[in-house]
Amino acid sequence: MQLNSPQHQAVTAPESNLLVIAGAGSGKTRVLVERMAFLMRDQGLSPHALMAVTFTNKAAREMRERLEETLGRSLHTMWVGTFHGLAHRFLRAHWRDAGLIEQFLILDSDDQQRMLKRIIADLQLDDAKFKPRAVAGFINSCKDEGQRPHHLQTGRDYYNDMLIRLYAEYDARCNAQNLVDFGELLLRTFETLQSKSELLRHYQDRFRHLLIDEFQDTNTIQYAWIRLLAGLNTHVMAVGDDDQSIYAWRGARIENIHRYESDFAPVTTIRLEQNYRSTDVILKAANAVIANNSGRLGKELWTDQGAGTPIQLYAAFNEQDEARFVANRISQHVDQGGLYGEQAILYRSNAQSRVLEDALLRAGIPYRIYGGQRFYERLEIKNALMYLRLIQNRFDDTAFERIINVPPRGIGERTVEQIRETARDEGKGLWDAALQLTRGEGLSGRAKTAVVAFIDLINDLDGKATDLELSDLARDVIDTTGLLAYHGSEKGERGQARVDNLNELVSACRAFEPEDEESPVLLQFLSQASLDAGETQADPDADAVQLMTLHSAKGLEFPRVFLVGAEEELFPHVMSLDSAGGLEEERRLAYVGITRAMQHLVVTYAETRRLNGRDHFGLLSRFVREIPQDCIEEVRLESQISRPFVSSSFGARPVDRPHRHPRFQDYDDAFGEDTGLGIGSRVDHGLFGEGTILAFEGSGPQMKVQVRFDDGSKKWLVLQYAKLVPLG
């Protein structure tokens, strides 16, 4: 496929600062790759004169592979990666300038919280008030803003002051143990470049072009990092879409892409508006919705792929009805020759997935939660990696504390606490404190024997590490430590799954290709494992429906998309309604959701939904009401249930369902056929007045129905005593 005119303009532009506003499905990755190829092939630049930054390791690998395929040569040493990956590469090369030791290790989020839990206990703080996850969030957000503890203002209140103290103590321990967390990678790189003028000048002279993907997702420190590295002579190509900025909750600043044109002036702005993914109806809907946001850089998506079918809108009685409808439509598509994997269910909140999963299970539909537990975050993998980390670095207290009694070896919490106390009193790491206690009188005979055995185990594994390939070392660790037998002893499929995962870790070690001949292979693997911890490990070969949040869906596309829960206070979320900025981000999220669909989009909402233990009465989301009416058709199921009115932006009108779908036959047997009533039936009660049936429980004489009465109240009534009179 040839480049279209705006794509060609972006690829072949003269050396200058470029802002490429790339709409959904407009081929931005291709433009980035072709731009780099143009600069190297046609302009004669060295690969080492370019740095390309994106937001996931998967995207970075794809970019490098496509570039190598385009140019027909290896670009293994080219600086292409994520912000964190490239910062890690910088710190490995300049560890001394950064105030680190050569063999520093990366602390992932789970390890970070474990360390903070220990610090909170050491400072005798209330862990109910100072939760490790919340403290970690505070520290990470400070680092994202480029703030150290001494930058923060104290004296505001006790809680704030203690958070700053915890941050300072956490920083001190990380430095003492030679550990670097994700936020530290970027902040330490920025501080090093800022303080080392010769080093900064070297990289400013080296990189003539910085190409930044997903520019709208950059945070404060990343933007500062780019500005510093660019200097006065480096050209920056910012590629992004302000209409897809949906990550403010994790530090992204939409204002970065808005201020780019002034901060990097003069700037050439190019808009990629031709969409190669979706039908015209879907794009018309997306354009109409996002047009309600203010302060946009502006673009209008279009396509030459035809009008397509209208967006379908289904009004469900409740979340169970909604889930059954979605499951039914998925099965229909497969019955007609389609695939499960062509279909995705998108929702605003993870809490919505339970009912959907239940409906899919009942219908025998295979599904996968996209972005579920990641490979390197699984319990058995973490345990194995901790052994490898302790082999690499005896000062790693997090690793020591996690595995000293995993698998159980008779080292109880009291013994571990004695080791902690000795470490605090002597100013040592846990490993050295354990060694000291085994040589003295501090431990009981049984505890001392167990600790000595653990120390000998680690030393023996370390002694063999030099002569073993990485995969053989991993296999030796898994077998010798007893991890394989320990995790394999779990009952049922879980135990086997854990064994399979440990075996897969060995395979990962075997496939690992180190980049630096001078650095230890184990150290490189552990660093890469930490960097990859956020990458989704999904089986690409399984034909399964994918369930995911709208945030997780960004960057993906599916022939058929179900966007469920399109109700006020759910989507847009109730937490966003108090601010214009929050509501506009929710609208951008709707834009992202709509543009995930290639050919078919189905939107559903429920008139009543139980969330967080409370019933919510759903009003159709404003985002659906913003879609032009000629883009949407309302779905009317064939059923025995008579539903008197559908209330939406298209007016209230009767909807009759004369024939019950066979998938709901068991439901009719239990309720509808016996009573003449159904979910959605209008009834009259002698005391409470008129209302609508929402749900039922049980069968026979004790069957209960839930009725929402017109005064807003809801009641459960025993059917044989309620004397409900059907209306209409």
XYZ file of C-alpha atoms in Angstrom, residues 31 74 94 100 205 213 219 239 246 257 297 317 388 393 408 440 450 537 567 577 612 631 679 691 727:
25
model
C 4.710 6.628 9.185
C 20.102 -5.538 11.443
C 26.658 5.574 32.767
C 24.941 3.753 41.051
C 25.189 15.988 19.441
C 5.133 7.824 19.631
C 3.994 12.614 31.778
C 3.282 11.582 16.909
C -7.047 8.612 28.420
C 0.878 17.683 23.175
C -6.059 20.192 18.061
C -33.682 -4.717 31.624
C 18.032 -15.605 40.777
C 22.989 -9.586 44.537
C 8.909 -23.812 53.862
C 26.760 -15.914 67.238
C 17.661 -23.750 58.966
C 1.080 -12.650 28.154
C -25.146 4.471 31.174
C -18.918 14.257 36.495
C -21.045 -2.276 44.468
C -25.973 5.974 12.655
C -38.698 -9.468 33.199
C -44.343 -0.977 38.609
C -51.001 -4.386 32.843
